[in-house]
Coordinates of N, CA and C in Angstrom, one line a residue:
X1 N -88.7 18.7 195.5 CA -89.2 18.7 194.2 C -89.0 17.3 193.6
X2 N -87.8 16.7 193.8 CA -87.6 15.4 193.2 C -88.6 14.4 193.6
X3 N -89.0 14.4 194.9 CA -90.0 13.4 195.4 C -91.3 13.6 194.7
X4 N -91.7 14.8 194.4 CA -92.9 15.1 193.8 C -92.9 14.5 192.4
X5 N -91.8 14.6 191.6 CA -91.7 14.1 190.3 C -91.7 12.6 190.3
X6 N -91.0 12.0 191.3 CA -91.0 10.5 191.4 C -92.4 10.0 191.8
X7 N -93.0 10.7 192.7 CA -94.4 10.3 193.1 C -95.4 10.4 191.9
X8 N -95.2 11.4 191.1 CA -96.1 11.6 189.9 C -95.9 10.4 188.9
X9 N -94.6 10.1 188.7 CA -94.3 8.9 187.8 C -94.8 7.6 188.3
X10 N -94.7 7.4 189.6 CA -95.2 6.2 190.2 C -96.8 6.2 190.1
X11 N -97.4 7.3 190.2 CA -98.9 7.4 190.1 C -99.3 7.0 188.7
X12 N -98.6 7.5 187.7 CA -98.9 7.1 186.3 C -98.6 5.7 186.0
X13 N -97.5 5.1 186.5 CA -97.2 3.7 186.4 C -98.2 2.9 187.1
X14 N -98.7 3.3 188.3 CA -99.7 2.5 189.0 C -101.0 2.4 188.2
X15 N -101.3 3.5 187.4 CA -102.5 3.5 186.6 C -102.4 2.6 185.4
X16 N -101.2 2.3 185.0 CA -101.0 1.4 183.8 C -101.1 -0.1 184.2
X17 N -100.7 -0.4 185.4 CA -100.7 -1.9 185.7 C -102.0 -2.2 186.5
X18 N -102.6 -3.3 186.1 CA -103.8 -3.8 186.7 C -103.6 -5.2 187.2
X19 N -104.1 -5.5 188.4 CA -104.0 -6.8 189.0 C -104.8 -7.8 188.2
X20 N -104.2 -8.9 187.9 CA -104.8 -10.0 187.2 C -105.0 -11.2 188.2
X21 N -106.2 -11.4 188.6 CA -106.4 -12.4 189.7 C -106.0 -13.8 189.2
X22 N -106.3 -14.1 187.9 CA -106.1 -15.4 187.4 C -104.6 -15.8 187.4
X23 N -103.7 -14.8 187.0 CA -102.3 -15.1 186.9 C -101.6 -14.7 188.2
X24 N -102.2 -13.9 189.0 CA -101.6 -13.5 190.3 C -100.5 -12.5 190.2
X25 N -100.5 -11.7 189.1 CA -99.6 -10.6 188.9 C -100.3 -9.4 188.3
X26 N -99.7 -8.2 188.4 CA -100.2 -7.0 187.7 C -99.7 -7.0 186.3
X27 N -100.6 -6.7 185.4 CA -100.3 -6.7 183.9 C -100.4 -5.3 183.4
X28 N -99.6 -4.9 182.4 CA -99.7 -3.6 181.8 C -100.9 -3.5 180.9
X29 N -101.6 -2.3 181.1 CA -102.7 -2.0 180.2 C -102.4 -0.6 179.7
X30 N -101.7 -0.5 178.6 CA -101.3 0.8 178.0 C -102.5 1.5 177.5
X31 N -102.6 2.8 177.8 CA -103.8 3.6 177.3 C -103.5 4.3 176.0
X32 N -102.2 4.2 175.5 CA -101.8 4.8 174.3 C -100.6 4.0 173.7
X33 N -100.2 4.3 172.5 CA -99.1 3.6 171.9 C -97.9 3.9 172.7
X34 N -96.9 2.9 172.7 CA -95.7 3.0 173.5 C -95.0 4.3 173.3
X35 N -94.9 4.7 172.0 CA -94.1 5.9 171.6 C -94.8 7.2 172.1
X36 N -96.1 7.1 172.5 CA -96.9 8.2 173.0 C -96.5 8.6 174.5
X37 N -95.8 7.7 175.1 CA -95.4 8.0 176.5 C -94.0 8.7 176.5
X38 N -93.8 9.6 177.4 CA -92.5 10.2 177.5 C -91.4 9.2 177.8
X39 N -90.2 9.5 177.5 CA -89.0 8.6 177.8 C -89.0 8.3 179.3
X40 N -89.3 9.2 180.2 CA -89.2 9.0 181.6 C -90.3 8.0 182.0
X41 N -91.5 8.2 181.5 CA -92.6 7.3 181.8 C -92.3 5.9 181.3
X42 N -91.8 5.8 180.1 CA -91.5 4.5 179.5 C -90.4 3.8 180.4
X43 N -89.4 4.6 180.9 CA -88.4 4.0 181.8 C -89.1 3.5 183.1
X44 N -90.0 4.3 183.6 CA -90.7 3.9 184.8 C -91.5 2.6 184.6
X45 N -92.2 2.6 183.4 CA -93.0 1.4 183.1 C -92.1 0.1 183.0
X46 N -91.0 0.3 182.3 CA -90.1 -0.9 182.1 C -89.5 -1.3 183.5
X47 N -89.2 -0.3 184.3 CA -88.7 -0.7 185.6 C -89.7 -1.4 186.5
X48 N -90.9 -0.9 186.4 CA -92.0 -1.6 187.2 C -92.3 -3.0 186.6
X49 N -92.2 -3.1 185.3 CA -92.5 -4.4 184.6 C -91.3 -5.4 185.0
X50 N -90.1 -4.9 185.1 CA -89.0 -5.8 185.5 C -89.2 -6.3 186.9
X51 N -89.7 -5.5 187.8 CA -90.0 -6.0 189.2 C -91.1 -7.0 189.1
X52 N -92.2 -6.8 188.4 CA -93.3 -7.8 188.3 C -92.8 -9.0 187.6
X53 N -92.1 -8.8 186.5 CA -91.6 -10.0 185.7 C -90.7 -10.9 186.6
X54 N -90.0 -10.3 187.5 CA -89.1 -11.1 188.4 C -89.9 -12.1 189.3
X55 N -91.2 -11.8 189.4 CA -92.0 -12.7 190.3 C -92.6 -13.8 189.5
X56 N -92.6 -13.8 188.2 CA -93.2 -14.8 187.3 C -92.7 -16.2 187.5
X57 N -91.4 -16.4 187.6 CA -90.9 -17.8 187.9 C -91.5 -18.4 189.2
X58 N -91.6 -17.6 190.2 CA -92.2 -18.1 191.4 C -93.7 -18.4 191.3
X59 N -94.4 -17.7 190.5 CA -95.8 -17.9 190.2 C -95.9 -19.3 189.4
X60 N -95.1 -19.4 188.4 CA -95.1 -20.7 187.6 C -94.8 -21.9 188.5
X61 N -93.8 -21.7 189.4 CA -93.4 -22.8 190.3 C -94.6 -23.2 191.2
X62 N -95.3 -22.2 191.7 CA -96.5 -22.4 192.6 C -97.6 -23.2 191.8
X63 N -97.8 -22.8 190.6 CA -98.8 -23.5 189.8 C -98.4 -24.9 189.4
X64 N -97.1 -25.1 189.2 CA -96.6 -26.4 188.9 C -96.8 -27.3 190.2
X65 N -96.6 -26.8 191.3 CA -96.8 -27.6 192.6 C -98.3 -27.9 192.7
X66 N -99.2 -27.0 192.4 CA -100.6 -27.3 192.4 C -101.0 -28.4 191.4
X67 N -100.4 -28.4 190.2 CA -100.6 -29.4 189.2 C -100.2 -30.8 189.8
X68 N -99.0 -30.8 190.4 CA -98.6 -32.1 191.0 C -99.6 -32.6 192.0
X69 N -100.1 -31.7 192.9 CA -101.1 -32.1 193.9 C -102.4 -32.7 193.2
X70 N -102.8 -31.9 192.1 CA -104.0 -32.4 191.4 C -103.8 -33.7 190.7
X71 N -102.6 -33.9 190.1 CA -102.3 -35.1 189.5 C -102.3 -36.3 190.5
X72 N -101.8 -36.1 191.7 CA -101.9 -37.1 192.7 C -103.4 -37.4 193.0
X73 N -104.2 -36.4 193.1 CA -105.6 -36.6 193.4 C -106.2 -37.4 192.3
X74 N -105.9 -37.0 191.0 CA -106.5 -37.7 189.9 C -106.1 -39.1 189.8
X75 N -104.9 -39.4 190.2 CA -104.4 -40.8 190.2 C -105.2 -41.7 191.2
X76 N -105.6 -41.1 192.3 CA -106.4 -41.8 193.3 C -107.9 -41.8 193.1
X77 N -108.4 -40.9 192.3 CA -109.8 -40.7 192.1 C -110.4 -41.8 191.2
X78 N -111.6 -42.3 191.7 CA -112.2 -43.4 191.0 C -113.5 -42.9 190.3
X79 N -114.1 -41.8 190.8 CA -115.3 -41.3 190.2 C -115.0 -40.5 188.9
X80 N -115.6 -40.9 187.8 CA -115.3 -40.3 186.5 C -115.6 -38.8 186.5
X81 N -116.7 -38.4 187.0 CA -117.1 -37.0 187.0 C -116.1 -36.1 187.8
X82 N -115.7 -36.6 188.9 CA -114.8 -35.9 189.8 C -113.4 -35.9 189.1
X83 N -113.0 -37.0 188.4 CA -111.7 -37.0 187.7 C -111.8 -36.0 186.5
X84 N -112.9 -35.9 185.9 CA -113.0 -34.9 184.8 C -112.8 -33.4 185.4
X85 N -113.4 -33.2 186.5 CA -113.3 -31.9 187.2 C -111.8 -31.6 187.5
X86 N -111.1 -32.6 188.1 CA -109.7 -32.4 188.5 C -108.9 -32.2 187.2
X87 N -109.2 -33.0 186.2 CA -108.5 -32.8 184.9 C -108.7 -31.4 184.3
X88 N -109.9 -30.8 184.5 CA -110.1 -29.5 184.0 C -109.3 -28.5 184.8
X89 N -109.2 -28.7 186.1 CA -108.4 -27.8 187.0 C -106.9 -27.9 186.6
X90 N -106.5 -29.0 186.3 CA -105.1 -29.2 185.8 C -104.9 -28.4 184.5
X91 N -105.8 -28.5 183.6 CA -105.7 -27.8 182.3 C -105.7 -26.3 182.5
X92 N -106.5 -25.8 183.5 CA -106.6 -24.4 183.8 C -105.2 -23.9 184.3
X93 N -104.7 -24.7 185.2 CA -103.4 -24.3 185.8 C -102.3 -24.3 184.8
X94 N -102.3 -25.3 183.9 CA -101.3 -25.4 182.8 C -101.5 -24.1 181.8
X95 N -102.7 -23.7 181.6 CA -103.0 -22.5 180.8 C -102.4 -21.3 181.4
X96 N -102.6 -21.2 182.7 CA -102.0 -20.1 183.5 C -100.5 -20.0 183.3
X97 N -99.9 -21.2 183.4 CA -98.4 -21.3 183.3 C -98.0 -20.8 181.9
X98 N -98.7 -21.3 180.9 CA -98.5 -20.9 179.5 C -98.6 -19.4 179.3
X99 N -99.6 -18.8 179.9 CA -99.8 -17.3 179.8 C -98.7 -16.6 180.5
X100 N -98.3 -17.1 181.7 CA -97.2 -16.5 182.4 C -95.9 -16.5 181.6
X101 N -95.6 -17.6 180.9 CA -94.4 -17.7 180.1 C -94.5 -16.7 178.9
X102 N -95.7 -16.5 178.4 CA -95.8 -15.5 177.3 C -95.5 -14.1 177.9
X103 N -96.1 -13.8 179.1 CA -95.8 -12.5 179.7 C -94.4 -12.3 180.1
X104 N -93.7 -13.4 180.5 CA -92.3 -13.3 180.8 C -91.5 -12.9 179.6
X105 N -91.8 -13.4 178.5 CA -91.1 -13.1 177.2 C -91.4 -11.7 176.7
X106 N -92.4 -11.0 177.2 CA -92.7 -9.7 176.7 C -91.5 -8.7 176.9
X107 N -90.7 -8.9 177.9 CA -89.6 -8.1 178.1 C -88.6 -8.1 176.9
X108 N -88.5 -9.2 176.2 CA -87.7 -9.2 175.1 C -88.1 -8.3 174.0
X109 N -89.4 -7.9 174.0 CA -89.9 -7.0 173.0 C -89.8 -5.6 173.4
X110 N -89.8 -5.3 174.7 CA -89.7 -4.0 175.2 C -88.3 -3.5 175.3
X111 N -87.4 -4.4 175.7 CA -86.0 -4.0 175.9 C -85.3 -3.2 174.7
X112 N -85.5 -3.7 173.4 CA -84.8 -3.0 172.3 C -85.4 -1.6 172.2
X113 N -86.6 -1.4 172.5 CA -87.2 -0.1 172.4 C -86.6 0.8 173.5
X114 N -86.3 0.3 174.6 CA -85.8 1.0 175.7 C -84.4 1.6 175.4
X115 N -83.6 0.9 174.6 CA -82.3 1.4 174.3 C -82.2 2.1 172.9
X116 N -83.2 2.2 172.2 CA -83.1 2.8 170.8 C -83.3 4.3 170.9

């Protein structure tokens, strides 16, 4: 019986998180207000989010490495149009890092609710 309940909770949690190709992580898409979920489902959501959240620093580091590669390309590039494209790619990577930092801080807003 316990496995059935755990499987049911995982199924609900799986329905809440959607893969975001741009950021390379699954993000929560709540279908109702936070308080509308049972305490058990909220705990499962927070647990799953903690697992996902733990991968964010690695994603940021990977994007930072790509930025360094692109900056090296930009330094060597002489064609103006190509350098503009590389600069746009760098800006997009920096935007992803910014978005990941925002998602990383989301936990600070969920945690107090978890313990109240």
